[in-house]
Amino acid sequence: MGSAIVEAPFENHDDVELDWLARLDTPVHTLVYRVLAGVLVALLAVVIVSGLQRMRLYTLELGLTELRLYTTAFMLWIALGAIWFLATVLRDHRERFLFGASMAGLGVALILNLINPDDLIVRTNAARQDAPSRFDGSYTLGLSNDSTPALLDVLDDVPAQQRGLIARRLLNRWESAQNQDWRSWNYGRWHAWTLTAANEERLRALAG
């Protein structure tokens, strides 16, 4: 056989990377790409700031909800991703972008778990100046068991006509828990039921 050189199928790495979507063959191409990408990130920043301001106004006027809280968290993740894009992709370190963006998402999710969203929603809405007249007990009772500690703490601050409703719902949750299988156990439910049992006398008095 001759001494012909056989080239490996994927030896030319430029052909297998996604970089072919943005050919940066010359300094001019690179400059144009960076300028356009920077403008796009700037426009994205305007949208994010506008969205955050809108969520803030909704919360101030109407109170905090799951949708408003998670929407804010999602926009913060997008903002972190945009900043990481500027720090990596536009500085010729594209291989680092995906890992950093993923870590930013995990970080936001971890923070949400640490702050206990349902607990935060109850306490935020109960701390409003108009809480005695506008606290939405029906919405609050749709939250998970993680909201129970906060509900017990702020029960005296909510509208009087809603205290009985909240007390009855907490007692119903606790009583129905007696029939649940151990395989459905989690700390949030256990903690909520423990606190409800400790406050049973108070709750029954409010429930009438």
XYZ file of N, CA and C in Angstrom:
624
model
N 0.845 -1.202 0.000
C 0.000 0.000 0.000
C 0.872 1.239 0.000
N 0.348 2.324 -0.571
C 1.111 3.561 -0.617
C 1.132 4.237 0.735
N 1.821 5.322 0.772
C 1.965 6.042 2.038
C 0.999 7.204 2.107
N -0.210 7.013 1.555
C -1.207 8.083 1.574
C -1.626 8.381 3.001
N -1.830 9.631 3.265
C -2.218 10.059 4.617
C -3.737 10.115 4.679
N -4.298 9.383 5.614
C -5.748 9.364 5.791
C -6.106 10.321 6.920
N -6.937 11.316 6.626
C -7.307 12.306 7.627
C -8.456 11.787 8.480
N -8.332 11.962 9.770
C -9.390 11.533 10.686
C -10.660 12.308 10.379
N -11.809 11.657 10.540
C -13.072 12.276 10.138
C -13.324 13.623 10.800
N -12.992 13.804 12.092
C -13.315 15.033 12.794
C -12.059 15.730 13.271
N -11.020 15.626 12.475
C -9.774 16.241 12.879
C -9.856 17.751 12.807
N -10.652 18.286 11.887
C -10.833 19.727 11.786
C -11.939 20.143 12.750
N -11.535 20.605 13.916
C -12.496 20.871 14.977
C -13.439 22.000 14.628
N -13.052 22.914 13.731
C -13.932 24.015 13.363
C -15.216 23.512 12.720
N -15.165 22.293 12.125
C -16.332 21.770 11.431
C -17.340 21.154 12.374
N -16.943 20.850 13.626
C -17.849 20.166 14.535
C -18.287 21.066 15.673
N -17.801 22.283 15.718
C -18.226 23.203 16.756
C -19.384 24.051 16.251
N -20.109 24.616 17.177
C -21.218 25.487 16.811
C -20.740 26.867 16.399
N -19.428 27.103 16.454
C -18.895 28.413 16.096
C -19.159 28.758 14.636
N -19.491 27.761 13.796
C -19.732 28.051 12.388
C -20.948 28.967 12.221
N -21.781 29.062 13.269
C -22.922 29.955 13.186
C -22.490 31.418 13.171
N -21.309 31.691 13.700
C -20.801 33.063 13.715
C -19.347 33.041 13.283
N -19.097 33.079 11.998
C -17.743 33.057 11.467
C -16.996 34.333 11.843
N -15.948 34.182 12.602
C -15.148 35.332 13.031
C -13.765 35.210 12.411
N -13.743 35.260 11.078
C -12.499 35.009 10.356
C -11.558 36.201 10.383
N -12.095 37.403 10.544
C -11.259 38.596 10.498
C -11.529 39.459 11.729
N -10.611 40.365 12.065
C -10.844 41.285 13.190
C -12.110 42.113 13.019
N -12.441 42.458 11.762
C -13.654 43.239 11.521
C -14.890 42.434 11.889
N -14.920 41.152 11.481
C -16.044 40.285 11.829
C -16.183 40.170 13.347
N -15.066 40.016 14.024
C -15.078 39.890 15.480
C -15.613 41.153 16.137
N -15.175 42.308 15.632
C -15.624 43.576 16.197
C -17.121 43.775 15.994
N -17.588 43.483 14.793
C -19.016 43.636 14.513
C -19.843 42.714 15.400
N -19.377 41.482 15.531
C -20.095 40.512 16.370
C -20.172 40.999 17.817
N -19.056 41.485 18.351
C -19.037 41.931 19.744
C -19.914 43.157 19.960
N -19.899 44.072 19.006
C -20.729 45.273 19.122
C -22.217 44.901 19.097
N -22.591 44.055 18.139
C -23.996 43.668 18.039
C -24.446 42.870 19.259
N -23.571 41.969 19.733
C -23.910 41.188 20.918
C -24.039 42.090 22.143
N -23.155 43.081 22.245
C -23.235 44.021 23.358
C -24.512 44.836 23.330
N -24.921 45.274 22.127
C -26.179 46.010 21.993
C -27.355 45.138 22.395
N -27.323 43.869 21.987
C -28.405 42.953 22.327
C -28.507 42.766 23.840
N -27.365 42.615 24.513
C -27.367 42.463 25.970
C -27.874 43.736 26.635
N -27.510 44.889 26.095
C -27.990 46.158 26.652
C -29.512 46.265 26.535
N -30.055 45.876 25.386
C -31.507 45.898 25.211
C -32.182 44.903 26.165
N -31.538 43.740 26.342
C -32.066 42.757 27.291
C -32.083 43.330 28.705
N -31.051 44.086 29.052
C -30.987 44.700 30.377
C -32.147 45.665 30.592
N -32.501 46.413 29.543
C -33.636 47.337 29.642
C -34.924 46.573 29.922
N -35.118 45.456 29.210
C -36.318 44.643 29.406
C -36.360 44.080 30.825
N -35.213 43.605 31.318
C -35.163 43.017 32.657
C -35.462 44.068 33.725
N -34.843 45.236 33.595
C -35.091 46.312 34.567
C -36.566 46.712 34.567
N -37.152 46.797 33.376
C -38.566 47.127 33.273
C -39.426 46.053 33.940
N -39.081 44.787 33.694
C -39.841 43.692 34.292
C -39.723 43.667 35.813
N -38.518 43.896 36.323
C -38.319 43.913 37.774
C -39.097 45.059 38.416
N -39.092 46.204 37.746
C -39.849 47.345 38.268
C -41.340 47.049 38.281
N -41.819 46.374 37.255
C -43.239 46.038 37.207
C -43.602 45.062 38.317
N -42.762 44.032 38.559
C -43.023 43.094 39.649
C -43.009 43.811 40.998
N -42.120 44.784 41.144
C -42.050 45.553 42.393
C -43.329 46.358 42.612
N -43.821 46.992 41.555
C -45.044 47.785 41.674
C -46.253 46.902 41.980
N -46.332 45.755 41.302
C -47.432 44.822 41.581
C -47.409 44.382 43.039
N -46.205 44.086 43.538
C -46.082 43.618 44.922
C -46.459 44.716 45.906
N -46.042 45.941 45.627
C -46.373 47.052 46.517
C -47.869 47.329 46.556
N -48.508 47.215 45.402
C -49.927 47.547 45.316
C -50.842 46.388 45.683
N -50.467 45.173 45.280
C -51.380 44.032 45.415
C -50.865 42.920 46.308
N -49.593 42.971 46.678
C -49.032 41.926 47.513
C -48.177 40.951 46.717
N -47.450 40.123 47.460
C -46.548 39.150 46.840
C -47.287 37.850 46.557
N -47.018 37.269 45.386
C -47.587 35.970 45.018
C -46.478 35.063 44.508
N -46.807 33.781 44.355
C -45.829 32.839 43.819
C -45.368 33.267 42.433
N -46.320 33.662 41.588
C -45.972 34.042 40.220
C -45.020 35.231 40.214
N -45.288 36.228 41.023
C -44.417 37.411 41.061
C -43.042 37.069 41.618
N -42.995 36.219 42.616
C -41.713 35.851 43.205
C -40.868 35.039 42.229
N -41.464 34.022 41.615
C -40.698 33.170 40.709
C -40.344 33.900 39.415
N -41.207 34.810 38.975
C -40.875 35.615 37.801
C -39.666 36.493 38.081
N -39.616 37.087 39.267
C -38.467 37.904 39.651
C -37.197 37.071 39.701
N -37.289 35.879 40.281
C -36.116 35.003 40.361
C -35.630 34.610 38.969
N -36.570 34.317 38.064
C -36.196 33.938 36.703
C -35.493 35.083 35.983
N -35.989 36.307 36.173
C -35.347 37.455 35.532
C -33.947 37.688 36.089
N -33.764 37.433 37.373
C -32.431 37.572 37.959
C -31.471 36.541 37.358
N -31.974 35.327 37.100
C -31.137 34.303 36.467
C -30.739 34.749 35.053
N -31.699 35.306 34.307
C -31.381 35.797 32.968
C -30.325 36.897 33.044
N -30.448 37.788 34.026
C -29.477 38.869 34.181
C -28.086 38.320 34.477
N -28.009 37.319 35.347
C -26.718 36.702 35.639
C -26.139 36.028 34.397
N -27.013 35.370 33.627
C -26.556 34.738 32.395
C -26.027 35.746 31.394
N -26.678 36.902 31.304
C -26.218 37.939 30.377
C -24.861 38.490 30.791
N -24.685 38.693 32.089
C -23.392 39.179 32.585
C -22.294 38.146 32.322
N -22.628 36.875 32.550
C -21.652 35.810 32.308
C -21.334 35.699 30.815
N -22.310 35.957 29.960
C -22.095 35.963 28.516
C -21.058 37.023 28.139
N -21.204 38.217 28.725
C -20.242 39.281 28.434
C -18.844 38.915 28.920
N -18.787 38.208 30.046
C -17.484 37.884 30.637
C -16.801 36.702 29.969
N -17.544 35.900 29.234
C -16.952 34.690 28.644
C -16.977 34.718 27.123
N -18.165 34.673 26.543
C -18.286 34.562 25.090
C -17.631 35.740 24.381
N -17.861 36.941 24.877
C -17.289 38.110 24.219
C -15.811 38.300 24.532
N -15.260 37.441 25.343
C -13.829 37.485 25.635
C -13.134 36.197 25.168
N -13.792 35.547 24.181
C -13.237 34.342 23.552
C -13.069 33.183 24.534
N -13.997 33.051 25.471
C -14.004 31.913 26.394
C -15.384 31.251 26.340
N -15.812 30.922 25.144
C -17.154 30.370 24.961
C -17.349 29.052 25.687
N -16.281 28.293 25.843
C -16.401 26.984 26.465
C -16.796 27.070 27.937
N -16.685 28.247 28.530
C -17.016 28.413 29.945
C -18.452 28.875 30.174
N -19.124 29.291 29.112
C -20.435 29.921 29.289
C -21.477 28.957 29.842
N -21.597 27.771 29.265
C -22.666 26.850 29.648
C -22.561 26.461 31.116
N -21.358 26.169 31.568
C -21.190 25.768 32.965
C -21.569 26.903 33.907
N -21.098 28.107 33.616
C -21.412 29.249 34.472
C -22.889 29.571 34.500
N -23.543 29.521 33.336
C -24.979 29.804 33.276
C -25.775 28.754 34.048
N -25.336 27.492 33.946
C -26.007 26.422 34.689
C -25.834 26.609 36.190
N -24.630 26.970 36.615
C -24.380 27.200 38.033
C -25.194 28.383 38.558
N -25.370 29.411 37.717
C -26.186 30.550 38.124
C -27.633 30.112 38.355
N -28.148 29.265 37.467
C -29.500 28.748 37.637
C -29.639 27.925 38.905
N -28.659 27.059 39.166
C -28.694 26.257 40.386
C -28.596 27.143 41.621
N -27.798 28.216 41.519
C -27.663 29.131 42.648
C -28.972 29.822 42.970
N -29.684 30.278 41.930
C -30.978 30.917 42.143
C -31.972 29.928 42.759
N -31.970 28.683 42.263
C -32.868 27.669 42.819
C -32.536 27.378 44.282
N -31.249 27.337 44.608
C -30.829 27.091 45.997
C -31.289 28.229 46.908
N -31.129 29.463 46.449
C -31.556 30.614 47.250
C -33.067 30.571 47.485
N -33.828 30.193 46.452
C -35.275 30.094 46.615
C -35.634 29.060 47.681
N -34.920 27.946 47.690
C -35.191 26.932 48.702
C -34.826 27.412 50.094
N -33.751 28.186 50.201
C -33.307 28.658 51.509
C -34.250 29.701 52.097
N -34.822 30.556 51.257
C -35.684 31.619 51.771
C -37.105 31.132 52.013
N -37.444 29.917 51.557
C -38.781 29.359 51.764
C -39.846 30.293 51.174
N -40.104 30.203 49.868
C -41.001 31.145 49.189
C -42.371 31.321 49.834
N -43.025 30.213 50.213
C -44.372 30.319 50.775
C -44.364 31.065 52.109
N -43.361 30.809 52.912
C -43.213 31.513 54.178
C -42.993 33.010 53.932
N -42.142 33.317 52.954
C -41.850 34.713 52.618
C -43.093 35.441 52.120
N -43.915 34.765 51.318
C -45.127 35.381 50.776
C -46.080 35.765 51.907
N -46.288 34.847 52.841
C -47.208 35.124 53.949
C -46.709 36.286 54.787
N -45.439 36.258 55.156
C -44.901 37.304 56.034
C -44.870 38.660 55.329
N -44.552 38.651 54.038
C -44.526 39.907 53.289
C -45.910 40.531 53.216
N -46.913 39.721 52.912
C -48.270 40.254 52.783
C -48.856 40.653 54.138
N -48.490 39.925 55.187
C -48.994 40.264 56.523
C -48.340 41.521 57.074
N -47.152 41.868 56.566
C -46.437 43.046 57.046
C -46.889 44.334 56.362
N -47.745 44.221 55.348
C -48.230 45.407 54.653
C -49.103 46.243 55.593
N -49.107 47.553 55.380
C -49.899 48.434 56.223
C -51.398 48.172 56.086
N -51.813 47.719 54.900
C -53.231 47.452 54.690
C -53.592 45.985 54.931
N -52.703 45.231 55.554
C -52.955 43.804 55.789
C -54.237 43.548 56.581
N -54.559 44.347 57.622
C -55.781 44.065 58.383
C -57.049 44.090 57.545
N -57.014 44.749 56.406
C -58.215 44.829 55.570
C -58.084 44.112 54.229
N -56.845 43.878 53.777
C -56.671 43.344 52.423
C -55.918 42.016 52.382
N -55.561 41.445 53.509
C -54.848 40.166 53.500
C -55.734 39.091 52.879
N -55.190 38.382 51.884
C -55.972 37.396 51.136
C -55.771 36.008 51.745
N -56.629 35.664 52.686
C -56.513 34.370 53.339
C -56.787 33.207 52.413
N -57.721 33.387 51.478
C -58.054 32.297 50.549
C -56.853 31.931 49.692
N -56.135 32.952 49.171
C -54.945 32.669 48.378
C -53.872 32.021 49.239
N -53.696 32.526 50.429
C -52.644 32.021 51.313
C -52.857 30.550 51.635
N -54.099 30.139 51.807
C -54.385 28.751 52.139
C -54.119 27.815 50.963
N -53.930 28.370 49.786
C -53.569 27.550 48.628
C -52.086 27.256 48.559
N -51.314 27.866 49.443
C -49.877 27.615 49.477
C -49.597 26.287 50.175
N -48.359 25.862 50.129
C -47.997 24.574 50.699
C -47.915 24.640 52.220
N -47.617 23.503 52.838
C -47.457 23.437 54.288
C -46.303 24.297 54.793
N -45.393 24.691 53.898
C -44.275 25.540 54.316
C -44.751 26.898 54.812
N -45.987 27.265 54.487
C -46.513 28.561 54.918
C -47.104 28.506 56.328
N -47.257 27.321 56.883
C -47.922 27.186 58.182
C -47.232 27.935 59.314
N -45.893 27.826 59.481
C -45.255 28.588 60.571
C -45.541 30.083 60.487
N -45.478 30.644 59.284
C -45.751 32.067 59.126
C -47.214 32.382 59.411
N -48.135 31.527 58.968
C -49.557 31.750 59.216
C -49.857 31.790 60.710
N -49.254 30.883 61.454
C -49.471 30.869 62.897
C -48.912 32.120 63.557
N -47.805 32.623 63.031
C -47.185 33.816 63.612
C -47.989 35.083 63.340
N -48.632 35.154 62.173
C -49.311 36.403 61.787
C -50.828 36.302 61.931
N -51.303 35.227 62.507
C -52.746 34.999 62.549
C -53.499 36.138 63.230
N -52.907 36.754 64.235
C -53.580 37.842 64.949
C -53.575 39.149 64.159
N -52.788 39.200 63.073
C -52.673 40.437 62.293
C -53.537 40.439 61.043
N -54.160 39.305 60.716
C -54.973 39.223 59.499
C -56.392 39.656 59.824
N -57.211 39.947 58.801
C -58.599 40.356 59.056
C -59.329 39.364 59.954
N -60.101 39.882 60.886
C -60.767 39.033 61.875
C -61.655 37.977 61.224
N -62.325 38.361 60.133
C -63.241 37.414 59.485
C -62.512 36.269 58.796
N -61.203 36.407 58.601
C -60.444 35.346 57.939
C -59.729 34.426 58.922
N -59.648 34.820 60.164
C -58.922 34.001 61.142
C -59.568 32.636 61.325
N -60.893 32.633 61.398
C -61.592 31.361 61.565
C -61.376 30.442 60.382
N -61.437 31.000 59.172
C -61.218 30.203 57.961
C -59.819 29.595 57.963
N -58.818 30.402 58.280
C -57.437 29.910 58.300
C -57.268 28.855 59.378
N -57.831 29.105 60.557
C -57.705 28.143 61.662
C -58.343 26.809 61.298
N -59.529 26.839 60.705
C -60.196 25.587 60.325
C -59.404 24.830 59.281
N -58.841 25.555 58.304
C -58.077 24.871 57.253
C -56.800 24.232 57.829
N -56.140 24.917 58.729
C -54.931 24.339 59.337
C -55.281 23.100 60.151
N -56.379 23.159 60.874
C -56.797 21.989 61.651
C -57.183 20.829 60.741
N -57.854 21.116 59.637
C -58.221 20.056 58.695
C -56.985 19.392 58.109
N -55.969 20.200 57.775
C -54.722 19.628 57.258
C -54.099 18.703 58.288
N -54.082 19.149 59.537
C -53.456 18.358 60.600
C -54.213 17.060 60.835
N -55.552 17.122 60.855
C -56.351 15.930 61.096
C -56.241 14.938 59.942
N -56.218 15.442 58.710
C -56.093 14.539 57.559
C -54.713 13.902 57.503
N -53.732 14.530 58.121
C -52.372 13.990 58.110
C -52.270 12.692 58.898
N -53.214 12.472 59.813
C -53.146 11.279 60.637
C -53.313 10.000 59.804
N -53.941 10.135 58.640
C -54.210 8.969 57.798
C -53.217 8.809 56.656
N -52.206 9.663 56.598
C -51.251 9.588 55.490
C -50.165 8.555 55.758
N -49.706 7.946 54.672
C -48.666 6.926 54.753
C -47.312 7.567 55.034
N -46.457 6.838 55.739
C -45.136 7.375 56.093
C -44.297 7.680 54.859
N -44.603 7.041 53.725
C -43.819 7.261 52.513
C -44.040 8.648 51.922
N -45.092 9.333 52.353
C -45.335 10.689 51.874
C -44.725 11.734 52.808
N -43.938 11.291 53.783
C -43.372 12.206 54.781
C -42.359 13.156 54.149
N -42.402 14.398 54.588
C -41.309 15.330 54.315
C -41.240 16.316 55.475
N -40.134 17.006 55.566
C -39.906 17.857 56.729
C -40.913 19.003 56.814
N -41.239 19.594 55.669
C -42.166 20.714 55.670
C -43.514 20.334 56.264
N -44.070 19.191 55.835
C -45.353 18.744 56.371
C -45.245 18.421 57.855
N -44.195 17.692 58.212
C -44.018 17.309 59.618
C -43.918 18.541 60.513
N -43.149 19.529 60.091
C -42.990 20.747 60.884
C -44.316 21.490 61.004
N -45.067 21.561 59.908
C -46.363 22.249 59.925
C -47.334 21.545 60.864
N -47.384 20.228 60.795
C -48.311 19.480 61.642
C -47.911 19.566 63.116
N -46.616 19.571 63.377
C -46.147 19.693 64.761
C -46.566 21.035 65.354
N -46.401 22.108 64.588
C -46.781 23.431 65.067
C -48.300 23.549 65.230
N -49.039 22.934 64.311
C -50.494 22.971 64.413
C -50.956 22.245 65.668
N -50.368 21.094 65.942
C -50.726 20.347 67.151
C -50.414 21.154 68.405
N -49.298 21.877 68.394
C -48.915 22.687 69.553
C -49.860 23.862 69.755
N -50.504 24.308 68.676
C -51.423 25.452 68.748
C -52.884 25.024 68.609
N -53.170 23.738 68.860
C -54.517 23.219 68.622
C -55.573 23.983 69.421
N -55.328 24.227 70.686
C -56.335 24.896 71.524
C -56.657 26.295 70.992
N -55.625 27.023 70.635
C -55.814 28.375 70.098
C -56.587 28.328 68.785
N -56.213 27.393 67.900
C -56.868 27.299 66.594
C -58.327 26.906 66.722
N -58.634 25.988 67.639
C -60.027 25.571 67.812
C -60.885 26.716 68.366
N -60.275 27.541 69.200
C -61.017 28.687 69.720
C -61.328 29.680 68.581
N -60.382 29.886 67.686
C -60.612 30.781 66.551
C -61.577 30.177 65.550
N -61.502 28.853 65.383
C -62.372 28.179 64.418
C -63.820 28.116 64.887
N -64.026 28.324 66.185
C -65.391 28.315 66.720
C -65.945 26.917 66.832
